[in-house]
Short mmCIF file of C-alpha atoms and ligand atoms in Angstrom, two decimals:
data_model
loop_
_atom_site.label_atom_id
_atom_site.label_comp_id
_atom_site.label_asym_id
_atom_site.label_seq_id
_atom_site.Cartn_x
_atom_site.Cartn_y
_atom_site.Cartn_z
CA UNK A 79 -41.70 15.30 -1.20
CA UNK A 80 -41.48 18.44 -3.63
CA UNK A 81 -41.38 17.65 -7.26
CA UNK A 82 -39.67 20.47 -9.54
CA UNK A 83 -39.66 20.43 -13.25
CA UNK A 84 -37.59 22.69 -15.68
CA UNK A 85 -38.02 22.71 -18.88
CA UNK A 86 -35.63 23.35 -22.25
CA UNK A 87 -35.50 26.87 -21.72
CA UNK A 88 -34.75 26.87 -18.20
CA UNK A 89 -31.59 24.85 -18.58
CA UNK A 90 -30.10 26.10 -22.07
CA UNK A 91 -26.87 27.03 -21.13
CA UNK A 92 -24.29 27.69 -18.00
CA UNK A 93 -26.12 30.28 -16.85
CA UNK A 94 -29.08 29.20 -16.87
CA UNK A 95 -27.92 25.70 -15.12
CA UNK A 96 -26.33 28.01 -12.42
CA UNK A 97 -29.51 29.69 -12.18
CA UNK A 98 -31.17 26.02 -11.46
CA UNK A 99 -28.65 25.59 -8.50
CA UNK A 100 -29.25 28.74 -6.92
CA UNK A 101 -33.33 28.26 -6.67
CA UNK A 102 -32.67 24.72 -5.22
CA UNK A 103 -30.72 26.51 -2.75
CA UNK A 104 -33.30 29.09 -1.97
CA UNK A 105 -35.95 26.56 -2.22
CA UNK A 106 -34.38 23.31 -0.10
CA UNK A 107 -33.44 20.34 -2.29
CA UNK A 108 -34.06 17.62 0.49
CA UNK A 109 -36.92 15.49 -0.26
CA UNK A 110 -37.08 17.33 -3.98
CA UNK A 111 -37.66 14.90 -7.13
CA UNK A 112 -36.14 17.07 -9.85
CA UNK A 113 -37.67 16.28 -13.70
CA UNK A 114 -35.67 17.97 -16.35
CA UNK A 115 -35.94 18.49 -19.93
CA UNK A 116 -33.44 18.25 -22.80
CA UNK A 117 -31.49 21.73 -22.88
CA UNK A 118 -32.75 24.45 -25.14
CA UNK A 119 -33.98 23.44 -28.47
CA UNK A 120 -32.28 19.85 -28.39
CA UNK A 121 -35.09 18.25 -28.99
CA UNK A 122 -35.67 20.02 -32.36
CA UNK A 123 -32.41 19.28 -33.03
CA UNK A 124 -32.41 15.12 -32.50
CA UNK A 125 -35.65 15.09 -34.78
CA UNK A 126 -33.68 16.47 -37.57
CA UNK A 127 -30.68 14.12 -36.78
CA UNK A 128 -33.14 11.60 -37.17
CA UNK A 129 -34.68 12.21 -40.49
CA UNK A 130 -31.09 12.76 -41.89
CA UNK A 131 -30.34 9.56 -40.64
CA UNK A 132 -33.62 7.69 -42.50
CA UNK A 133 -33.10 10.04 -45.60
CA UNK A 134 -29.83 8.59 -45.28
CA UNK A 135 -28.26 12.45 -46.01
CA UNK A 136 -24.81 13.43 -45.51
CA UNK A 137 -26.10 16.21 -43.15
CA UNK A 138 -26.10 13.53 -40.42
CA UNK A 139 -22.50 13.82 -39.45
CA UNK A 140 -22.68 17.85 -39.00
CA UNK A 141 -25.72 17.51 -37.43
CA UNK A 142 -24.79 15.09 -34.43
CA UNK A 143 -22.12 17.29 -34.47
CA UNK A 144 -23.76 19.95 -34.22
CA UNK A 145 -25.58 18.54 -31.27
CA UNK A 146 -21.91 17.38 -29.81
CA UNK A 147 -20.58 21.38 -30.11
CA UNK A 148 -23.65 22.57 -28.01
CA UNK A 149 -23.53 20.75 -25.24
CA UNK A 150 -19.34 20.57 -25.11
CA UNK A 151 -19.66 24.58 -24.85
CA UNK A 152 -22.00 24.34 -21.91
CA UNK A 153 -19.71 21.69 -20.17
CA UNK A 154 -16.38 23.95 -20.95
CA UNK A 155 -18.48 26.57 -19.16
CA UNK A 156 -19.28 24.44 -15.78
CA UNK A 157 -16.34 21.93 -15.45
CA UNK A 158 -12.69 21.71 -15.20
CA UNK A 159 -11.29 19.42 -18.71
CA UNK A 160 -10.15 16.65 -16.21
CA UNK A 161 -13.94 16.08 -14.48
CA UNK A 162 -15.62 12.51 -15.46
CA UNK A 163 -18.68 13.83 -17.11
CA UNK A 164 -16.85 14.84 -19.87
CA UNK A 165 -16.22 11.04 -20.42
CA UNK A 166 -19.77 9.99 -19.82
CA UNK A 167 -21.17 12.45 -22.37
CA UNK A 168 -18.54 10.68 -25.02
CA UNK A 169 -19.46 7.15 -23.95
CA UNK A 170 -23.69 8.55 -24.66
CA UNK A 171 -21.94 9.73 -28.24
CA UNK A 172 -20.78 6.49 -28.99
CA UNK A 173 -23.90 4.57 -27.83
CA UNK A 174 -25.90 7.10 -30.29
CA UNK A 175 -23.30 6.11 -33.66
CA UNK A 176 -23.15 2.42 -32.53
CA UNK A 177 -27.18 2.34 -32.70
CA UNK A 178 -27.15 3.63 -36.21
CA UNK A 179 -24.64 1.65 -37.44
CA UNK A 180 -26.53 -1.55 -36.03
CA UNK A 181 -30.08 -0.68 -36.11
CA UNK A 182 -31.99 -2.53 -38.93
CA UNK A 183 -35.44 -1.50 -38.04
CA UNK A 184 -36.64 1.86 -40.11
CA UNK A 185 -39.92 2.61 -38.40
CA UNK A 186 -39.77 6.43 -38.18
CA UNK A 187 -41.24 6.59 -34.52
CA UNK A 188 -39.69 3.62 -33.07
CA UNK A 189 -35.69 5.43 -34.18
CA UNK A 190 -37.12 8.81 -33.13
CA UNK A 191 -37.42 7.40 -29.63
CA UNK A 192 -34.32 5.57 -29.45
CA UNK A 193 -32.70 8.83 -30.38
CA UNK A 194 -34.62 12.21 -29.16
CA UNK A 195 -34.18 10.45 -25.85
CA UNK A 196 -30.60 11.44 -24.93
CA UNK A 197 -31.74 14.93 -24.83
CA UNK A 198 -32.78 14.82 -22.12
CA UNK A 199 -30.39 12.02 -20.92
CA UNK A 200 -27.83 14.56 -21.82
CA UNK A 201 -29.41 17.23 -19.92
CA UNK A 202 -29.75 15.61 -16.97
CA UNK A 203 -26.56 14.10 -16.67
CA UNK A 204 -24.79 17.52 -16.92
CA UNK A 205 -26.83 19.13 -14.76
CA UNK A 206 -26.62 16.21 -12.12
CA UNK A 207 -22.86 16.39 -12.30
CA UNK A 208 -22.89 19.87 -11.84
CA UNK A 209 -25.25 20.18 -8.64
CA UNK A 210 -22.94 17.38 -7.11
CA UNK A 211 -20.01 19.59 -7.69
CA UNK A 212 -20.95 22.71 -6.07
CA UNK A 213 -22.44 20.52 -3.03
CA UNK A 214 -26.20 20.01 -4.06
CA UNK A 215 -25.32 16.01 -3.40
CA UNK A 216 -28.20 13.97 -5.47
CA UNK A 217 -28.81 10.56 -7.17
CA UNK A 218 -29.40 10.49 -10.93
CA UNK A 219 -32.21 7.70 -12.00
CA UNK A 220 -33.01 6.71 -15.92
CA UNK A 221 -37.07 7.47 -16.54
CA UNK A 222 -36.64 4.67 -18.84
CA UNK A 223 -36.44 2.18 -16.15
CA UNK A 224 -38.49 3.95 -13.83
CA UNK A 225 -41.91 5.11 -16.15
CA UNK A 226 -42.83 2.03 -17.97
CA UNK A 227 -44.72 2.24 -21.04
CA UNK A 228 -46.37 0.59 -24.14
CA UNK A 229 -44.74 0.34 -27.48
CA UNK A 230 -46.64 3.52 -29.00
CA UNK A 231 -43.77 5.17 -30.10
CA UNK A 232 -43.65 8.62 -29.73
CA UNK A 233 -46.57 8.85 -27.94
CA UNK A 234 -46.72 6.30 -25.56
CA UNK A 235 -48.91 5.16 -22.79
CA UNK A 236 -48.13 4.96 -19.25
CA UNK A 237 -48.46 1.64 -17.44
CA UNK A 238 -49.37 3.71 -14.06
CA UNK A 239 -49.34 0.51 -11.71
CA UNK A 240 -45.86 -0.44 -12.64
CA UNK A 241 -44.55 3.01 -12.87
CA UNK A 242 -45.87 3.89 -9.48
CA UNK A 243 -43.78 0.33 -8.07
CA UNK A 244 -41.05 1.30 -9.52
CA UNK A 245 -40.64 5.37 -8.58
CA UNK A 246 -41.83 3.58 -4.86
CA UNK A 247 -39.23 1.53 -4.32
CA UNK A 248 -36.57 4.55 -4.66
CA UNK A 249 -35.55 6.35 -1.92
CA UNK A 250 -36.40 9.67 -1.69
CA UNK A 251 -36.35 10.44 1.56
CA UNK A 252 -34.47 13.73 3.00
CA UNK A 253 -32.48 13.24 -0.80
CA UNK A 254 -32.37 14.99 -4.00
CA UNK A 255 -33.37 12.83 -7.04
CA UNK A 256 -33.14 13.99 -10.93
CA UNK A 257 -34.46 12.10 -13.73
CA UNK A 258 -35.94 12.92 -17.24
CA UNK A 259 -38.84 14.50 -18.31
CA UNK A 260 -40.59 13.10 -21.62
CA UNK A 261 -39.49 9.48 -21.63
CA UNK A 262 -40.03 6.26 -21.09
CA UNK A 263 -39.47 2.28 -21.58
CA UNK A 264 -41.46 -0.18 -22.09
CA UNK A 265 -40.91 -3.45 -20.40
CA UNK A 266 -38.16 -4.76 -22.52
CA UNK A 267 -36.43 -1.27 -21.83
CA UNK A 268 -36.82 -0.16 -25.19
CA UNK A 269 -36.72 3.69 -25.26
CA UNK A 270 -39.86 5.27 -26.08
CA UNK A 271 -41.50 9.36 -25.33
CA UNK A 272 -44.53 10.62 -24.13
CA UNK A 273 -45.30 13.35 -26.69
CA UNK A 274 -43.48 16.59 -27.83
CA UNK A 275 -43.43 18.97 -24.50
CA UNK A 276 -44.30 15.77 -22.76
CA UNK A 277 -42.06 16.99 -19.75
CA UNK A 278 -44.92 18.59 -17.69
CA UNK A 279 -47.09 14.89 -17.88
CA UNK A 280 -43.50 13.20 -16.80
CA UNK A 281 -43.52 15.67 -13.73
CA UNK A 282 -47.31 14.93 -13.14
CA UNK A 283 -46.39 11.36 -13.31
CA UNK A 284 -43.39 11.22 -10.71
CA UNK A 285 -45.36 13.93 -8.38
CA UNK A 286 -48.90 11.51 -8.22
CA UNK A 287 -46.47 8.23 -7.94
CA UNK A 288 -44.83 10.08 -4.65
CA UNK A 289 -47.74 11.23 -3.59
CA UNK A 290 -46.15 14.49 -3.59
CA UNK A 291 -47.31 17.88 -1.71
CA UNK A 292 -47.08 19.71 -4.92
CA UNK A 293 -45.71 20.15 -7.94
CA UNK A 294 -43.61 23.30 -9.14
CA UNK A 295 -42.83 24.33 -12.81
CA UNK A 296 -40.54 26.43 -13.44
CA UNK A 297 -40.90 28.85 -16.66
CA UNK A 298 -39.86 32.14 -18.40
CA UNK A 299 -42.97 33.69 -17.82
CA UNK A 300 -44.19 35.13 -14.15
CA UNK A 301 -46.93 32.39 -13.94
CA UNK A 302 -50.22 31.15 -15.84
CA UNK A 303 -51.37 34.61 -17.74
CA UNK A 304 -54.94 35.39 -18.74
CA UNK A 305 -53.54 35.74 -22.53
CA UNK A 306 -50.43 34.72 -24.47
CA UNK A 307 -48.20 37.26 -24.19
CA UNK A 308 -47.04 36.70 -27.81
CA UNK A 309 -50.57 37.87 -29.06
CA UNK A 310 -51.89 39.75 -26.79
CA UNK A 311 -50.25 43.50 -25.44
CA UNK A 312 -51.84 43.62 -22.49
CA UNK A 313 -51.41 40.40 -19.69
CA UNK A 314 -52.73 39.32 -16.34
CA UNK A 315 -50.96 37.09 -13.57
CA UNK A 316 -53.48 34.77 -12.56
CA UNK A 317 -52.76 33.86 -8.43
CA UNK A 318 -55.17 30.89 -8.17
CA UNK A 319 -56.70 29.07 -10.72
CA UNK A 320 -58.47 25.35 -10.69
CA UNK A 321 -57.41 22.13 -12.20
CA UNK A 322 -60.78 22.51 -13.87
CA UNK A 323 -60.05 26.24 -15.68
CA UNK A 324 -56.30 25.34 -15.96
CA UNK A 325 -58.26 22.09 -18.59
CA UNK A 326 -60.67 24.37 -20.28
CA UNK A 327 -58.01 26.83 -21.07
CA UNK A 328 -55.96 24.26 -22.18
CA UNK A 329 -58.94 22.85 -24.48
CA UNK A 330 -59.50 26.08 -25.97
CA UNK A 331 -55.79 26.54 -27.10
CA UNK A 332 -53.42 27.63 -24.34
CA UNK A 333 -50.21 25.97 -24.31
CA UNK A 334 -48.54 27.05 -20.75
CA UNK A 335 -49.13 23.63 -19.23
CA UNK A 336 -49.11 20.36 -21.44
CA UNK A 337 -52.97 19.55 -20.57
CA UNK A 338 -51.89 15.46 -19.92
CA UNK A 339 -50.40 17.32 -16.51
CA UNK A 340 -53.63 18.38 -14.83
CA UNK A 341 -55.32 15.06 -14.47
CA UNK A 342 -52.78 12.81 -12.38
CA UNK A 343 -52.62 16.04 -9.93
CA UNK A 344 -56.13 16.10 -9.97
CA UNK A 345 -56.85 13.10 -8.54
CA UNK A 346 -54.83 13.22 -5.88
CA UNK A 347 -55.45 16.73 -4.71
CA UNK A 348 -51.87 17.90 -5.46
CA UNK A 349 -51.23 21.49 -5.79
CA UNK A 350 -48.98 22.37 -9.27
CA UNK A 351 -47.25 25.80 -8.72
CA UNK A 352 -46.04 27.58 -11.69
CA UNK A 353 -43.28 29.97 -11.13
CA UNK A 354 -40.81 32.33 -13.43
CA UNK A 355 -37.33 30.75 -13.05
CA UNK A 356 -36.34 34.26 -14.07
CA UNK A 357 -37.85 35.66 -10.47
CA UNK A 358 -37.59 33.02 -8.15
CA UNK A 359 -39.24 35.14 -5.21
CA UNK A 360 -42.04 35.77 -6.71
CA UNK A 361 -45.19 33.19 -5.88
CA UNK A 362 -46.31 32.39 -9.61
CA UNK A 363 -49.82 30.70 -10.04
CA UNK A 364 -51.08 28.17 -8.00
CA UNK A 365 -53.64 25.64 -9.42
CA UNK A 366 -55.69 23.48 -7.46
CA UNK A 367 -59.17 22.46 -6.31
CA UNK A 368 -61.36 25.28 -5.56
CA UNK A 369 -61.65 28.82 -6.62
CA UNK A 370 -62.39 29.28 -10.37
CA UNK A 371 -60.02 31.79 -10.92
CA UNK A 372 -58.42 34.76 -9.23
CA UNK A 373 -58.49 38.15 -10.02
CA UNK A 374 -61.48 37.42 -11.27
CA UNK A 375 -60.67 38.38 -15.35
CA UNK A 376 -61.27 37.57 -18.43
CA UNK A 377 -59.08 34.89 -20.33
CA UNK A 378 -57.93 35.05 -24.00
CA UNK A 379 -56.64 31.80 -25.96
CA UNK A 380 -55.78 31.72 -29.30
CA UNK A 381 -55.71 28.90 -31.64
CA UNK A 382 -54.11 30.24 -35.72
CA UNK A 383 -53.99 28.06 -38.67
CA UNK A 384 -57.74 27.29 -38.68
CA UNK A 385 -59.64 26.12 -41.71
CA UNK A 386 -63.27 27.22 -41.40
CA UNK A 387 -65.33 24.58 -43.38
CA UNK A 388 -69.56 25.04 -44.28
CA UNK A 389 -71.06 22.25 -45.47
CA UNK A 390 -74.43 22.18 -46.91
CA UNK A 391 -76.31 18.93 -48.54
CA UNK A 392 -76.47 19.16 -52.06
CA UNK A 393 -80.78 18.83 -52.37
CA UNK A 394 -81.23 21.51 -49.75
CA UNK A 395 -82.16 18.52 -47.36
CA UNK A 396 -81.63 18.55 -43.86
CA UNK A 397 -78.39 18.14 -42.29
CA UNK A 398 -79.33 15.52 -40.14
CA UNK A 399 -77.95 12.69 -38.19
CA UNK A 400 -77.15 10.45 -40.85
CA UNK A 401 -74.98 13.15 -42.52
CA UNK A 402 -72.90 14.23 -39.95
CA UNK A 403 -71.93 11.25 -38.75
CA UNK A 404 -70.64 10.52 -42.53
CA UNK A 405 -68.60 14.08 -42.33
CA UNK A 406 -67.21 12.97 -38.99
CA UNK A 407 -66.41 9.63 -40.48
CA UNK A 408 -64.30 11.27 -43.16
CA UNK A 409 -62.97 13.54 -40.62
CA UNK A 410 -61.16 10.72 -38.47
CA UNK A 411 -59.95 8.71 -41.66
CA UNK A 412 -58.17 12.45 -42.67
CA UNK A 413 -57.01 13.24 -38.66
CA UNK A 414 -58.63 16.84 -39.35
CA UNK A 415 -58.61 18.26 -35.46
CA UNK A 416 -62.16 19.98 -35.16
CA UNK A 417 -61.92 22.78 -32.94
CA UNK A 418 -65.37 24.12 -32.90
CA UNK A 419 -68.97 22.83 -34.25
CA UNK A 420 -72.26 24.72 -35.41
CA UNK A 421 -74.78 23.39 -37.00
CA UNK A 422 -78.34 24.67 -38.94
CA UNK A 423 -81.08 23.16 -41.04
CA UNK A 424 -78.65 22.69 -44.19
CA UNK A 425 -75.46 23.69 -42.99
CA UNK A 426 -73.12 22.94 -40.96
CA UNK A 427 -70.08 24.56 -40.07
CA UNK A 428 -66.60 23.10 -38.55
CA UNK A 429 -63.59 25.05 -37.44
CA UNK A 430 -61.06 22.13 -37.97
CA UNK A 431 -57.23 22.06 -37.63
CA UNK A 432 -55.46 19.96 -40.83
CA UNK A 433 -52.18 18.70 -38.96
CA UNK A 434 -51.14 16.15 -41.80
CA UNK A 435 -51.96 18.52 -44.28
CA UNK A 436 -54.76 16.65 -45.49
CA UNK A 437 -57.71 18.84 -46.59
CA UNK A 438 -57.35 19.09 -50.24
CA UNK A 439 -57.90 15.22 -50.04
CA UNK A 440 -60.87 15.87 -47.60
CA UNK A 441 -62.35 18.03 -49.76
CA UNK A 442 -62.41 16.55 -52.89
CA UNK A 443 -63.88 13.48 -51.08
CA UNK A 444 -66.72 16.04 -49.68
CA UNK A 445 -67.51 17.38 -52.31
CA UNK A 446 -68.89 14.19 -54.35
CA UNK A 447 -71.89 14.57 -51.27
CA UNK A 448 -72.27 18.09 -50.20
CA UNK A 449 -71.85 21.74 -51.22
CA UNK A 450 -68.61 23.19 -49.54
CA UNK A 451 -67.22 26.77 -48.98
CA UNK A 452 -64.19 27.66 -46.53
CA UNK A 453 -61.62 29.99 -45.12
CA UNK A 454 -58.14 28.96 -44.88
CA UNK A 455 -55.97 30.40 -42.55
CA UNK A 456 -58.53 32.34 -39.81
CA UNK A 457 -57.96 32.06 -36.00
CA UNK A 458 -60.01 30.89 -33.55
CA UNK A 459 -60.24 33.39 -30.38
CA UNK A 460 -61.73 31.88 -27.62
CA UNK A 461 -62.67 34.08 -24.34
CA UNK A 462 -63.49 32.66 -20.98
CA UNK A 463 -65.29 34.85 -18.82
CA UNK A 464 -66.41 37.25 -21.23
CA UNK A 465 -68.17 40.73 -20.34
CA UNK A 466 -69.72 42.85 -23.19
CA UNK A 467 -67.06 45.60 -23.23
CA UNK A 468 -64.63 42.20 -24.72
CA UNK A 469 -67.16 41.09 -27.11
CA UNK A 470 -67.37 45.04 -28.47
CA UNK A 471 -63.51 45.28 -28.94
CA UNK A 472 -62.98 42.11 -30.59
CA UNK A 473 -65.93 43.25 -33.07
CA UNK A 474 -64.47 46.19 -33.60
CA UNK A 475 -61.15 44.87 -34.36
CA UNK A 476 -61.55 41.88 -36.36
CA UNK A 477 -63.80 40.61 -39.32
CA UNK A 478 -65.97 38.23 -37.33
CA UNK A 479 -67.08 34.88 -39.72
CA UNK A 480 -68.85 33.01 -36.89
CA UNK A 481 -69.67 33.17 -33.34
CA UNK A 482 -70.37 30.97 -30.80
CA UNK A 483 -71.51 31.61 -26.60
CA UNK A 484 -72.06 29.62 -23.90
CA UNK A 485 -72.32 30.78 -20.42
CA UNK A 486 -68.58 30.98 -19.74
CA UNK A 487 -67.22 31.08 -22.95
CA UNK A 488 -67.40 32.94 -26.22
CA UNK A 489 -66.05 32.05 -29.22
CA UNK A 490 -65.12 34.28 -32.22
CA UNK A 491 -63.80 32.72 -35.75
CA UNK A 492 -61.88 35.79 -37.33
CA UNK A 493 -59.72 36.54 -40.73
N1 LIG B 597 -37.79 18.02 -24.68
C1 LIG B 597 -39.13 17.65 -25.06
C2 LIG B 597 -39.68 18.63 -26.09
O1 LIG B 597 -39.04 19.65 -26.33
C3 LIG B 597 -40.06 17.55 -23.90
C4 LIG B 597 -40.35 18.85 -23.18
O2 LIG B 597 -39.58 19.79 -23.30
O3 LIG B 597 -41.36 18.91 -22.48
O4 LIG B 597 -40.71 18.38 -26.64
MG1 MG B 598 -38.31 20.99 -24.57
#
């Protein structure tokens, strides 16, 4: 068993579906489990349907509409007017209006899943449809009945011994199966998702409950790269890389794989491929056990929108113990996100992320104990496998506010 994932931007529109079709033909599709995201930027789109819906605005209406439009175009494109699917996307519609004309409960997270779900439902419905058409004969399956989870709302936790019973008892043998990436249900079936870009964990999910032989995800770019290509001019294909690297990268701020992914493969030794829908023939990255990382480079991550926070006590006493465990305190009650620690006699300094936009809060709090100064808005460059001749360059480049090394990794906070 193969399991093959595609994500948004892999399936956004005819072409791109057709594209999907033609790899599974290059590929093999028997004994494939296919996990598929919602199409494009759907998902974007269902989370503002939902706050229009709370805010009870009159946007709501357009919006679903909106939604409606995009996905009609796409099934104009693959299917003749008179084909059933068109049908089954209305009945989904309807199922979406009736909810919000019935639902009573106005927990933010619990609607968001009931809704951003049919995303994906959408997407793989169509697509489904589709591959049956042109011959790719496969069985559609609802990751809501199949990946069973707790009631966390949009960010729910996987019940991995009844998940794994359930994606057993299917059959997969010499067939093609398609279900959803990014959600769930929890044991009442109530809808619920794993986390935004939550498809890649889904994936890692179905592959370590089939106790697959590997894991393929498909994506725009030739492989894993030893730099975001959206920073960074100059980029290297990485051929092998471990489960291990794939993690620290990850840690450090690279977003090609969701890092939930790596773990369930992990542990059962299952090799996750990732390969450029764009060039099919060409062999991508392979991560597994085993060799650090191949060509042996250097690896750039990038993490903006960093706050860089010193915090000295106010009697020039030590910053010990008892201290820092206060600043953490305050740190958790805010959910500040710290990136990066370093600490001296009377200082210490924190690279922290402020998600919720809480750090004018933070700081007034702080500053009734300590003495604070801070940098809004630097980046934190992080560079595994650094040589001297990187160190230079970034030096040269960039005002440098702190710096931290380790063995592997170097770490630069710049303006
Ligand atoms: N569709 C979901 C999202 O955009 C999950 C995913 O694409 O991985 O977050
Ligand atoms: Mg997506």
């Amino acid at each position: 068993m193969k399991v093959f994932k595609f994500g948004g931007a892999s399936v956004k529109d005819a072409k791109s579906i057709i594209n999907v079709a033609k790899i599974l033909k290059s590929e093999g599709y028997s004994a494939v489990f296919l996990v598929i995201s919602a199409m494009g930027k759907m998902t974007n789109a269902f989370e503002e349907v939902v706050q229009s819906y709370l805010s009870n605005s009159k946007d709501l209406a357009i919006k679903l509409a909106d939604i409606k439009n995009y996905h009609d175009a796409i099934l104009y494109d693959l299917f003749e007017k008179s084909h059933p699917i068109f049908n089954e996307i209305n009945l989904m519609f309807l199922e979406i209006s009736q909810f919000f004309i019935q639902n009573k409960n106005s927990n933010y997270d619990y609607v968001y899943d009931q809704i951003v779900c049919y995303g994906e439902l959408f997407s793989t419905k169509i697509i489904s449809s589709y591959l049956n058409k042109t011959g790719i004969s496969n069985s559609w399956y609802d990751a809501r009945q199949l990946i069973k989870t707790n009631t966390d709302f949009r960010n729910a936790v996987v019940d991995w011994d009844g998940t794994c019973q359930n994606i057993q008892q299917l059959n997969t043998t010499n067939n093609l199966c398609i279900s959803q990436g990014f959600i769930g249900g929890t044991s009442n079936s109530i809808s619920t998702t794993l986390g935004r870009e939550g498809s890649d964990y889904s994936a890692a999910i179905f592959a370590y409950c089939l106790n697959a032989e590997s894991l393929t995800i498909w994506k725009d770019v030739p492989g894993v790269l030893n730099a975001d290509p959206r920073y960074f001019k100059k980029t290297e294909l990485l051929n092998q890389i471990s489960y291990r690297e794939i993690l620290e990268m990850a840690f450090y701020g690279a977003s090609v794989i969701h890092p939930k992914t790596i773990k369930p493969l992990e542990n059962k030794n299952i090799p996750l491929h990732v390969r450029s829908f764009v060039n099919p023939k060409e062999s991508g990255t392979i991560i597994t056990k085993g060799i650090t990382i191949s060509p042996s480079t250097s690896c750039y991550t990038i993490k903006n929108k960093q706050i860089l926070l010193s915090i000295a006590t106010k009697d020039f006493s030590f910053m010990i113990e008892h201290n820092i465990s206060h600043i953490f305190q305050l740190f958790t009650e805010y959910k500040i996100k710290v990136n990066l620690i370093q600490n001296s006699a009377i200082s210490f300094s924190v690279c922290i992320e402020d998600p919720y936009t809480q750090f004018k809060h933070l700081y007034k709090k702080l500053s009734e104990h300590y003495i604070l100064t801070f940098n809004l808005d630097v980046s934190l460059l992080s560079i595994r496998h650094f040589t001297t001749k990187n160190i230079k360059a970034i030096q040269s480049k960039h005002k440098v506010l702190l710096t931290q090394q380790t063995s592997k990794t170097i770490q630069f906070i710049v303006n």
